[in-house]
Coordinates of C-alpha atoms in Angstrom, one line a residue:
M152 CA 0.0 0.1 0.1
S153 CA 1.4 3.5 -0.9
V154 CA 0.7 6.3 1.4
V155 CA -0.3 9.7 -0.1
A156 CA 0.2 12.8 2.3
V157 CA -1.6 16.1 1.5
L158 CA -0.4 18.9 3.4
A159 CA -3.0 21.3 4.4
L160 CA -2.2 24.7 5.8
D161 CA -4.6 27.7 6.9
G162 CA -6.1 29.0 3.9
V163 CA -5.7 25.8 1.8
L164 CA -7.8 26.0 -1.3
G165 CA -10.8 23.7 -0.9
F166 CA -10.6 22.5 -4.8
E167 CA -6.8 21.9 -4.2
L168 CA -7.0 20.1 -1.4
T169 CA -9.9 17.5 -2.3
I170 CA -8.1 16.7 -5.8
P171 CA -5.5 14.1 -4.5
C172 CA -8.2 12.8 -2.4
L173 CA -10.6 12.1 -5.0
V174 CA -8.1 10.9 -7.4
F175 CA -6.6 8.4 -4.9
G176 CA -10.0 7.4 -3.7
T177 CA -11.4 6.7 -7.1
A178 CA -8.3 4.6 -7.7
L179 CA -9.2 2.7 -4.6
A180 CA -12.7 2.3 -5.7
V181 CA -11.9 1.0 -9.0
A182 CA -9.1 -1.3 -8.1
G183 CA -11.2 -2.9 -5.3
D184 CA -8.3 -3.1 -3.0
Q185 CA -6.5 -0.8 -0.7
R186 CA -3.5 0.4 -2.9
Y187 CA -3.6 4.0 -1.4
E188 CA -4.2 5.5 2.1
V189 CA -4.5 9.3 1.8
R190 CA -3.8 11.2 4.8
V191 CA -4.7 14.9 4.9
C192 CA -1.8 16.4 7.4
T193 CA -1.7 19.7 9.2
L194 CA 0.4 21.8 11.2
G195 CA -1.4 21.5 14.5
A196 CA -2.5 19.0 16.8
A197 CA -5.6 17.0 15.8
A198 CA -7.7 19.1 17.7
D199 CA -7.0 22.3 15.9
P200 CA -9.1 22.9 13.0
V201 CA -7.5 24.1 9.7
D202 CA -9.4 27.1 8.0
A203 CA -9.7 26.4 4.3
E204 CA -10.3 29.3 1.9
A205 CA -13.6 27.9 0.9
G206 CA -16.4 30.1 2.5
G207 CA -15.8 29.4 6.3
L208 CA -14.8 25.7 5.8
A209 CA -12.8 24.4 8.6
F210 CA -11.8 20.7 9.2
R211 CA -9.7 18.5 11.7
T212 CA -7.4 15.4 10.7
P213 CA -5.8 12.9 12.9
W214 CA -2.4 13.4 10.8
G215 CA 0.3 16.0 11.7
L216 CA 3.5 17.0 10.1
D217 CA 5.3 14.1 10.8
A218 CA 3.0 11.8 8.8
L219 CA 4.6 13.6 5.7
E220 CA 8.0 11.9 6.3
R221 CA 6.5 8.4 6.6
A222 CA 4.4 9.1 3.0
D223 CA 5.3 7.7 -0.3
T224 CA 4.1 10.8 -1.9
V225 CA 3.4 14.3 -0.7
F226 CA 1.2 16.9 -2.2
L227 CA 1.3 20.7 -1.5
P228 CA -1.9 22.2 -2.5
A229 CA -2.4 25.9 -2.9
R230 CA -3.4 28.4 -0.3
A231 CA -4.4 31.8 0.1
G232 CA -1.5 33.9 1.3
F233 CA 0.7 32.2 -1.0
R234 CA 3.1 35.1 -1.3
H235 CA 3.8 34.6 2.4
D236 CA 6.4 32.4 3.6
P237 CA 4.8 29.1 4.9
P238 CA 5.5 28.1 8.6
S239 CA 8.8 26.9 9.2
A240 CA 7.8 23.8 10.8
A241 CA 5.9 23.1 7.6
L242 CA 9.1 23.7 5.6
D243 CA 11.2 21.7 8.0
A244 CA 8.6 18.8 7.5
V245 CA 8.7 18.8 3.8
R246 CA 12.3 19.0 3.7
A247 CA 12.5 16.1 5.9
A248 CA 10.0 14.0 3.6
A249 CA 12.0 15.1 0.6

């Protein structure tokens, strides 16, 4: 099984966040077995919501930045505020995953 991680920072664009989930979820449905596990990873603790740039959408996920390093594939979706540097902890996690 291949682990796919999607990094969701505050301001993540809802469309960008859902594409990897939909693509690999569809692959799972068509294949009929669990070839992929998609993990949406966030900066904070599982109890901290991530605010998506999609009309007030907020969500929580059990995976933190440490899950990026254990993933086979990492997606970095676009986010509002892309001209600002991402949090240093997120950069460190992406570097460790690479």
